[in-house]
Amino acid sequence: MSHGWATKAIHLGHDPYAGTGDLVPPIHVSSTYTFPTAEAGGSRFAGESEGYIYSRLGNPTTNLLEQRIAAMEGAEAAVVTGSGMGAITSLLWTLLRPGDELLTDTTLYGCTFAYFHHLLQEFGITVRHIDLRCPDAVSEAVTERTKGVYFESPANPNMRVVDIAHVCKEAKKYGLWTVVDNTYLTPYLQRPIELGATYVVHSATKYLGGHGDLIAGAIAGPTEEMKRVRLVGLKDATGAVMSAFDAHLILRGIKTLHLRMERHCQSAQAVAEHLHEHPKVARVFYPGLPSDPGYEVMKRQASGFGGMVAVELKGGYEAGIRFLNGLQLFIRAVSLGDAESLAQHPASMTHSTYTPEERARHEIGEGLVRLSIGLEDLPDLLRDLDQALESV
Ligand code: 4LM
């Protein structure tokens, strides 16, 4: 019998009646594993027999989380990592070689942008930004050196939405792989692999963990490729493994992911509508507003619009900073996806890795304020936003 999405997120891969009968899967803290004989150890290293070797290569608690994330994403397999950046770098150090070319959308999370521009480019990999919202963007940009296409949707911080099925179909025509950073929506709301993507990456620090108490990442994709990522990008290149304790916290977090995401979406929609009407607001970036350029595409490819809202105030940078400083319930902090509502200023914080000219080119406003809508009572959130806007 095939179970539903939430049932898998709660039960998959653990038999509560086995062994000591733990309802909750135990946390396996061992860094290394015993070999009954020297030959048995050699045979595990040679890949001829099953069995754990060393926790950088695999651990029962992180492996259970990998099974659940793969099932949630509709992927064949997954690999979990010590951070979202650990996921992105472990995947791309596995897939790219000097001379290769990577196509990407105009907007990326600040450290992904820095990795692409300050590392990949210095190692002889060309990264080209194209407007993936244009239907012919991939076919016009592809060269014989192009290996893949990487994007976020909705993008951090300006909520740009890319038509995932269309871009993946175009990329496939030229034999390119595609990577979608699904951090903002989570597999509860959007499953890029089912829409044709080859890989998904996550900062599991955000909604998957959901409680602001860990740093983690995940990659999902085809089984054989995930083996390579584990043995090349993760084991040898980055070493960015997840601890068993963090895997336990994420296993706990994803049991309530569906409930949390429903509430994040509801409140974010209400906040976006409220701010959209406000006389001090120049523009709200939220694809759940029918006036947003991403609205129609999002309705097709996701089952909700997510919990992130960005806002540009009339009065630009100065107004944005005053607004941030006026908030009393929203907490001034980067990161997102927690129970607490968070607010930050991308130009001076998460996206300060871009130069001002790059931010202008990549559509990241200097006055933009990003809100991660938490799980508090909505009237309290609206009241806090209103009183902070008063001070502008
Ligand atoms: C932030 N973001 O935006 P780790 N992909 C996306 C992200 O938003 C992030 C990462 C990857 C923020 C962190 C301070 C779309 C992170 C990187 O931070 O390495 O888990 O994820 O506020």
Short mmCIF file of C-alpha atoms in Angstrom, two decimals, residues 48 94 150 153 223 264 340 388:
data_model
loop_
_atom_site.label_atom_id
_atom_site.label_comp_id
_atom_site.label_asym_id
_atom_site.label_seq_id
_atom_site.Cartn_x
_atom_site.Cartn_y
_atom_site.Cartn_z
CA GLU A 48 31.08 -5.77 -2.41
CA THR A 94 30.85 16.59 -8.26
CA TYR A 150 20.85 26.11 -11.69
CA SER A 153 12.15 29.44 -7.39
CA THR A 223 20.46 6.98 -7.28
CA HIS A 264 3.23 29.97 7.10
CA GLU A 340 9.59 33.20 15.06
CA ALA A 388 6.75 49.87 12.57
#
